[in-house]
XYZ file of C-alpha atoms in Angstrom:
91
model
C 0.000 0.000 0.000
C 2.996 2.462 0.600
C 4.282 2.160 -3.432
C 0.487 2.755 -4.207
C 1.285 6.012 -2.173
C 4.257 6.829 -3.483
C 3.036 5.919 -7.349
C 0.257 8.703 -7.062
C 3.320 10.899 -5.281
C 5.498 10.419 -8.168
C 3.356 10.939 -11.364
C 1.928 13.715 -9.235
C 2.107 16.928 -11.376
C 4.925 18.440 -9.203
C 7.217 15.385 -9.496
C 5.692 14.896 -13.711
C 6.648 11.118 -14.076
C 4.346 10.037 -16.999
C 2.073 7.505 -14.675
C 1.546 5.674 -19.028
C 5.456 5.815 -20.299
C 7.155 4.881 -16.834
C 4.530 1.918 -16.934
C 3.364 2.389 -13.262
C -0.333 2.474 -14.420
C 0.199 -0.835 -15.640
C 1.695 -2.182 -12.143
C -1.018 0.109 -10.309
C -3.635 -2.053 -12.558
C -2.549 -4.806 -11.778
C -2.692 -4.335 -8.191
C -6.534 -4.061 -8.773
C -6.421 -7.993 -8.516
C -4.239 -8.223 -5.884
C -5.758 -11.154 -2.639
C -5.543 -8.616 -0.450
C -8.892 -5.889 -0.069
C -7.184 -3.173 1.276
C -4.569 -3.170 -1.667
C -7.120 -3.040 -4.040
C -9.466 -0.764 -2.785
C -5.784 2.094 -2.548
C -5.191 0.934 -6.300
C -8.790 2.516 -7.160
C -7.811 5.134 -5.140
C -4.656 6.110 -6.799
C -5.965 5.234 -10.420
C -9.019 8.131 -9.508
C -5.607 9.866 -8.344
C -4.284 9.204 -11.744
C -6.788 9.815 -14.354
C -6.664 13.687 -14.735
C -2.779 13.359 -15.196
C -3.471 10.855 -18.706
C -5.554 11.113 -21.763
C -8.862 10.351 -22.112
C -8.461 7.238 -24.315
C -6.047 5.983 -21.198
C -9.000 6.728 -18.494
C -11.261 5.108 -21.178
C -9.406 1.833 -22.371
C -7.353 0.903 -19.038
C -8.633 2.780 -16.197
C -12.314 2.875 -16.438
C -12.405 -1.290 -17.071
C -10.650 -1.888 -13.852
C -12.361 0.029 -11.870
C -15.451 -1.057 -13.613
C -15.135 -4.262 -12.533
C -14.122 -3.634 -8.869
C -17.684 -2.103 -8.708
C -18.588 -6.135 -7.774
C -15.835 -7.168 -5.372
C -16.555 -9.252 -2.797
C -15.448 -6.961 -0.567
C -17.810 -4.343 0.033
C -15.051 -1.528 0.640
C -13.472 -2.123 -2.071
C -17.006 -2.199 -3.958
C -17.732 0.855 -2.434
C -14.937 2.912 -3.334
C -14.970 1.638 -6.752
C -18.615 3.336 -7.015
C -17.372 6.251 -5.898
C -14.009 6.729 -7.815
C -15.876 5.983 -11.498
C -17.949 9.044 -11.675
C -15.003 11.140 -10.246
C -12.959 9.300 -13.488
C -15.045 9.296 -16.256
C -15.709 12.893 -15.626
């Protein structure tokens, strides 16, 4: 949960570490399926974080489907911030 901290820290606009070419989205995605709840429910979290800082067609074709499908975890944290983090995304 810390490098989900510190991912959102670095591709933060003051640091500007492109979240797509450095190919943290990718690993911050892929924490969406991680076993543990709470490390999914800070990837959604930090991908919400994320999606002003890359393109629309990013938020669209990698973001929004993860988060999508959290939306139906079995846990209902992660479910709920999910919810919350797609309007805030697709916005």
């Amino acid at each position: 949960m810390t490098c989900l901290s510190a991912f959102g820290m670095i591709c933060s606009k003051k640091v500007g570490v492109d979240p797509v070419s450095s190919g943290i989205l990718k690993d911050i995605v892929s924490l969406t399926k991680d076993s543990v709840p709470n490390v999914r429910f800070k990837a959604v979290k930090t991908l919400q974080a994320l999606a002003p800082l890359v393109s629309k067609a990013t938020r669209t074709d990698i973001i929004v489907p993860a988060v999508r499908r959290l939306k139906t975890d079995s846990d209902d944290d992660v479910a709920f911030y999910a919810k919350k983090a797609l309007p805030v995304i697709t916005a």
